[in-house]
Amino acid sequence: MFADLSLGRFVGAAAITVAAFVSAGCGGTIDGNAQPAIDVVPATSSAAPTTQSSTTTTSKPAPTSSRGGDTDFQASVGDCVVLGGTVDDATIEKASCGSRSSNYKVIGKARTSGECVSDSDNFYAESLDGIETGALCLDIDWVVGGCMDIGGSDPTRIDCAESGSDPVKVVAVLQDTDDIDDCPDPADSGGEYPERRFVVCLQSL
C-alpha cells in the first residue's frame, strides 16, 4: 500500500510548499501527487483591530465526513500528526495537538483526497496499485500565541525566540470571515480559508 501526502492551500506574500509522500510496503504501485503550493497573504497595515473571537486552533468542523475510505494509518478527526521525511521515505505518526512535534490536525476523512474540503491545508491518502483507498484531510496545527516555521518542506513548530527560514507567530484565528484584512495588529500576513470562512492571522518573526 502507498500513501500520498500533498498540500492544500494557504494564502499570500511568500509561497510555501508543504508536501511529502508516505509509503507503507504492502506491494502495489507507488504513485505520488501534490496540490498547489500554499501562499501567504500580506495583511494591509491599516487593518483595524477586530472584536471577532479567536481560538487555539484553526479548524472549524469540516464539511468532509468523519468516516472515509480505508487507510492503514489510523487517526480520528481531531487527532494531530507529525508528517516528515522525503518523497521516497516519508514518515507519519500521531502526536499530541499543540506539542513540539505536531504539525497537522485531522479535520476530516474521505474516500479520496479529491473529496477533502477545498481549503484544507493538506491531505494524507493511501493508494493501492494507483487507486486511492482512503484519505485524511489535514490543516496545519496552528495554536494562537504559538510559532511555526513554514519555510521548509513541512511546517515545524518552533519556540517563538528561535530562528527559521520563514518563522511566524499565530496572532489570532478569526471566524466568520475570509478576509485577511480583518486581522488585528501586529499581524502582517495570514491564511484565508474561504470555504469554511475563517482566517489565520500571522506575524512574521
Short mmCIF file of C-alpha atoms in Angstrom, two decimals:
data_model
loop_
_atom_site.label_atom_id
_atom_site.label_comp_id
_atom_site.label_asym_id
_atom_site.label_seq_id
_atom_site.Cartn_x
_atom_site.Cartn_y
_atom_site.Cartn_z
CA MET A 1 0.00 0.00 0.00
CA PHE A 2 1.22 3.51 -0.75
CA ALA A 3 0.29 6.71 1.00
CA ASP A 4 0.45 10.13 -0.66
CA LEU A 5 0.69 13.33 1.27
CA SER A 6 0.10 16.58 -0.53
CA LEU A 7 -0.59 20.13 0.27
CA GLY A 8 -3.65 22.25 0.08
CA ARG A 9 -3.93 25.99 0.30
CA PHE A 10 -2.81 28.77 2.48
CA VAL A 11 -2.72 32.27 1.04
CA GLY A 12 -0.30 35.12 0.02
CA ALA A 13 3.03 37.02 0.02
CA ALA A 14 5.68 34.32 0.24
CA ALA A 15 4.58 30.99 -1.17
CA ILE A 16 5.29 27.89 0.89
CA THR A 17 5.04 24.27 -0.11
CA VAL A 18 4.38 21.59 2.46
CA ALA A 19 4.37 18.24 0.68
CA ALA A 20 5.52 14.73 1.44
CA PHE A 21 4.68 11.26 0.25
CA VAL A 22 4.40 8.26 2.53
CA SER A 23 4.84 4.64 1.59
CA ALA A 24 3.82 1.57 3.56
CA GLY A 25 5.01 -1.63 1.96
CA CYS A 26 2.02 -3.81 1.01
CA GLY A 27 3.03 -4.37 -2.58
CA GLY A 28 1.37 -2.41 -5.35
CA THR A 29 2.49 0.52 -7.44
CA ILE A 30 3.78 3.73 -5.85
CA ASP A 31 2.24 6.94 -7.18
CA GLY A 32 2.53 10.46 -5.82
CA ASN A 33 0.80 13.76 -6.44
CA ALA A 34 0.69 17.21 -4.91
CA GLN A 35 -1.80 20.01 -4.55
CA PRO A 36 -0.82 23.59 -5.44
CA ALA A 37 1.61 25.33 -3.13
CA ILE A 38 0.23 27.37 -0.26
CA ASP A 39 0.63 31.12 -0.37
CA VAL A 40 0.77 33.61 2.48
CA VAL A 41 -1.33 36.75 2.03
CA PRO A 42 0.05 40.03 3.38
CA ALA A 43 -2.36 41.92 5.62
CA THR A 44 -2.76 45.65 5.00
CA SER A 45 -1.19 47.83 7.65
CA SER A 46 -4.41 49.79 8.03
CA ALA A 47 -6.43 46.81 9.23
CA ALA A 48 -8.32 47.84 12.35
CA PRO A 49 -8.40 45.60 15.43
CA THR A 50 -11.33 43.25 15.35
CA THR A 51 -13.67 42.01 18.04
CA GLN A 52 -14.18 38.64 16.38
CA SER A 53 -13.30 35.67 18.56
CA SER A 54 -10.10 33.70 18.25
CA THR A 55 -9.50 30.08 19.15
CA THR A 56 -6.47 27.96 20.00
CA THR A 57 -6.56 26.09 16.69
CA THR A 58 -7.69 26.89 13.18
CA SER A 59 -10.13 24.20 12.41
CA LYS A 60 -13.87 24.66 12.12
CA PRO A 61 -15.80 21.44 11.59
CA ALA A 62 -15.01 20.42 8.04
CA PRO A 63 -17.75 19.54 5.59
CA THR A 64 -15.93 16.26 4.96
CA SER A 65 -17.11 13.08 6.66
CA SER A 66 -15.56 11.68 9.82
CA ARG A 67 -15.72 8.30 8.05
CA GLY A 68 -13.63 7.97 4.96
CA GLY A 69 -12.12 5.13 2.99
CA ASP A 70 -9.59 2.64 4.26
CA THR A 71 -6.12 3.65 5.43
CA ASP A 72 -3.53 1.55 7.24
CA PHE A 73 -2.59 4.63 9.27
CA GLN A 74 -5.43 5.08 11.76
CA ALA A 75 -6.42 8.54 13.01
CA SER A 76 -9.69 10.20 14.03
CA VAL A 77 -10.99 13.67 13.23
CA GLY A 78 -9.40 15.99 15.81
CA ASP A 79 -6.22 13.91 16.12
CA CYS A 80 -2.88 15.53 15.35
CA VAL A 81 0.03 14.05 13.46
CA VAL A 82 3.63 14.73 12.57
CA LEU A 83 4.49 14.34 8.91
CA GLY A 84 8.01 14.44 7.61
CA GLY A 85 10.64 12.63 5.59
CA THR A 86 11.02 12.78 1.84
CA VAL A 87 9.03 11.82 -1.23
CA ASP A 88 10.62 8.37 -1.21
CA ASP A 89 10.95 7.88 2.54
CA ALA A 90 8.32 9.90 4.40
CA THR A 91 7.04 9.36 7.93
CA ILE A 92 3.69 9.84 9.64
CA GLU A 93 2.94 9.39 13.33
CA LYS A 94 0.34 10.52 15.83
CA ALA A 95 1.30 13.50 18.01
CA SER A 96 -0.34 15.48 20.80
CA CYS A 97 -2.05 18.56 19.39
CA GLY A 98 -0.07 21.72 20.09
CA SER A 99 3.03 19.72 21.01
CA ARG A 100 6.51 20.40 19.66
CA SER A 101 6.23 17.54 17.16
CA SER A 102 2.68 18.09 15.88
CA ASN A 103 2.38 19.84 12.51
CA TYR A 104 -1.08 18.83 11.19
CA LYS A 105 -4.56 18.16 12.57
CA VAL A 106 -7.05 15.73 11.00
CA ILE A 107 -10.13 17.78 10.02
CA GLY A 108 -11.98 15.14 8.02
CA LYS A 109 -11.87 11.78 6.29
CA ALA A 110 -12.77 10.98 2.72
CA ARG A 111 -12.71 8.11 0.25
CA THR A 112 -10.26 10.06 -1.92
CA SER A 113 -8.12 13.16 -1.45
CA GLY A 114 -10.27 14.97 -4.02
CA GLU A 115 -13.22 14.77 -1.62
CA CYS A 116 -11.42 16.76 1.10
CA VAL A 117 -12.75 20.27 1.73
CA SER A 118 -11.18 22.54 -0.89
CA ASP A 119 -9.45 24.86 1.60
CA SER A 120 -7.77 22.16 3.68
CA ASP A 121 -4.00 22.65 4.00
CA ASN A 122 -3.04 19.13 3.04
CA PHE A 123 -4.15 15.52 2.82
CA TYR A 124 -2.73 12.09 3.54
CA ALA A 125 -4.03 9.47 1.11
CA GLU A 126 -3.20 5.81 0.77
CA SER A 127 -3.23 4.14 -2.65
CA LEU A 128 -3.09 0.54 -3.81
CA ASP A 129 -1.97 -0.02 -7.40
CA GLY A 130 -2.52 3.67 -8.14
CA ILE A 131 -6.08 3.81 -6.78
CA GLU A 132 -6.73 5.79 -3.60
CA THR A 133 -8.32 3.71 -0.87
CA GLY A 134 -8.82 6.47 1.71
CA ALA A 135 -7.68 9.95 2.72
CA LEU A 136 -7.24 12.06 5.84
CA CYS A 137 -7.94 15.78 5.27
CA LEU A 138 -5.47 17.97 7.18
CA ASP A 139 -4.97 21.53 8.40
CA ILE A 140 -1.75 22.86 9.88
CA ASP A 141 -1.94 22.54 13.69
CA TRP A 142 -1.91 26.29 14.38
CA VAL A 143 -2.02 27.43 18.02
CA VAL A 144 -2.79 31.06 18.88
CA GLY A 145 0.32 32.54 20.54
CA GLY A 146 2.45 29.71 19.17
CA CYS A 147 5.05 29.86 16.42
CA MET A 148 5.78 27.79 13.32
CA ASP A 149 8.48 27.74 10.69
CA ILE A 150 6.58 27.50 7.41
CA GLY A 151 9.61 27.84 5.15
CA GLY A 152 10.61 24.19 4.84
CA SER A 153 9.08 21.22 3.09
CA ASP A 154 6.86 20.67 6.15
CA PRO A 155 5.63 23.17 8.76
CA THR A 156 7.57 22.85 12.01
CA ARG A 157 6.57 24.10 15.45
CA ILE A 158 9.31 26.27 16.97
CA ASP A 159 9.91 28.39 20.05
CA CYS A 160 8.99 31.97 19.27
CA ALA A 161 12.59 33.01 20.09
CA GLU A 162 14.02 30.55 17.57
CA SER A 163 15.05 31.48 14.07
CA GLY A 164 13.85 29.69 10.98
CA SER A 165 13.63 30.05 7.22
CA ASP A 166 10.14 31.59 7.49
CA PRO A 167 9.14 31.82 11.18
CA VAL A 168 5.67 33.16 12.03
CA LYS A 169 3.60 33.66 15.17
CA VAL A 170 -0.15 32.98 15.20
CA VAL A 171 -1.77 36.24 16.35
CA ALA A 172 -5.43 35.18 16.06
CA VAL A 173 -7.86 32.88 14.32
CA LEU A 174 -10.90 34.83 13.15
CA GLN A 175 -14.17 33.02 12.49
CA ASP A 176 -16.91 34.04 10.03
CA THR A 177 -14.57 35.92 7.70
CA ASP A 178 -12.44 35.10 4.70
CA ASP A 179 -10.67 38.45 4.51
CA ILE A 180 -7.08 38.70 5.72
CA ASP A 181 -7.55 42.47 6.13
CA ASP A 182 -9.73 41.77 9.19
CA CYS A 183 -6.64 40.62 11.10
CA PRO A 184 -5.62 42.79 14.06
CA ASP A 185 -2.16 44.26 14.62
CA PRO A 186 0.57 43.04 14.73
CA ALA A 187 -0.46 40.52 12.06
CA ASP A 188 1.23 41.17 8.72
CA SER A 189 0.18 38.07 6.78
CA GLY A 190 -2.18 35.16 7.12
CA GLY A 191 -4.10 32.29 5.66
CA GLU A 192 -7.62 32.53 4.25
CA TYR A 193 -9.97 29.53 4.39
CA PRO A 194 -12.87 30.74 2.24
CA GLU A 195 -14.97 27.57 2.18
CA ARG A 196 -15.07 27.26 5.96
CA ARG A 197 -14.87 31.06 6.47
CA PHE A 198 -12.02 31.57 8.87
CA VAL A 199 -8.66 33.34 8.74
CA VAL A 200 -5.35 32.58 10.46
CA CYS A 201 -3.57 35.85 11.29
CA LEU A 202 0.22 35.65 11.33
CA GLN A 203 3.09 37.90 12.39
CA SER A 204 6.43 37.39 10.66
CA LEU A 205 9.28 36.96 13.15
#
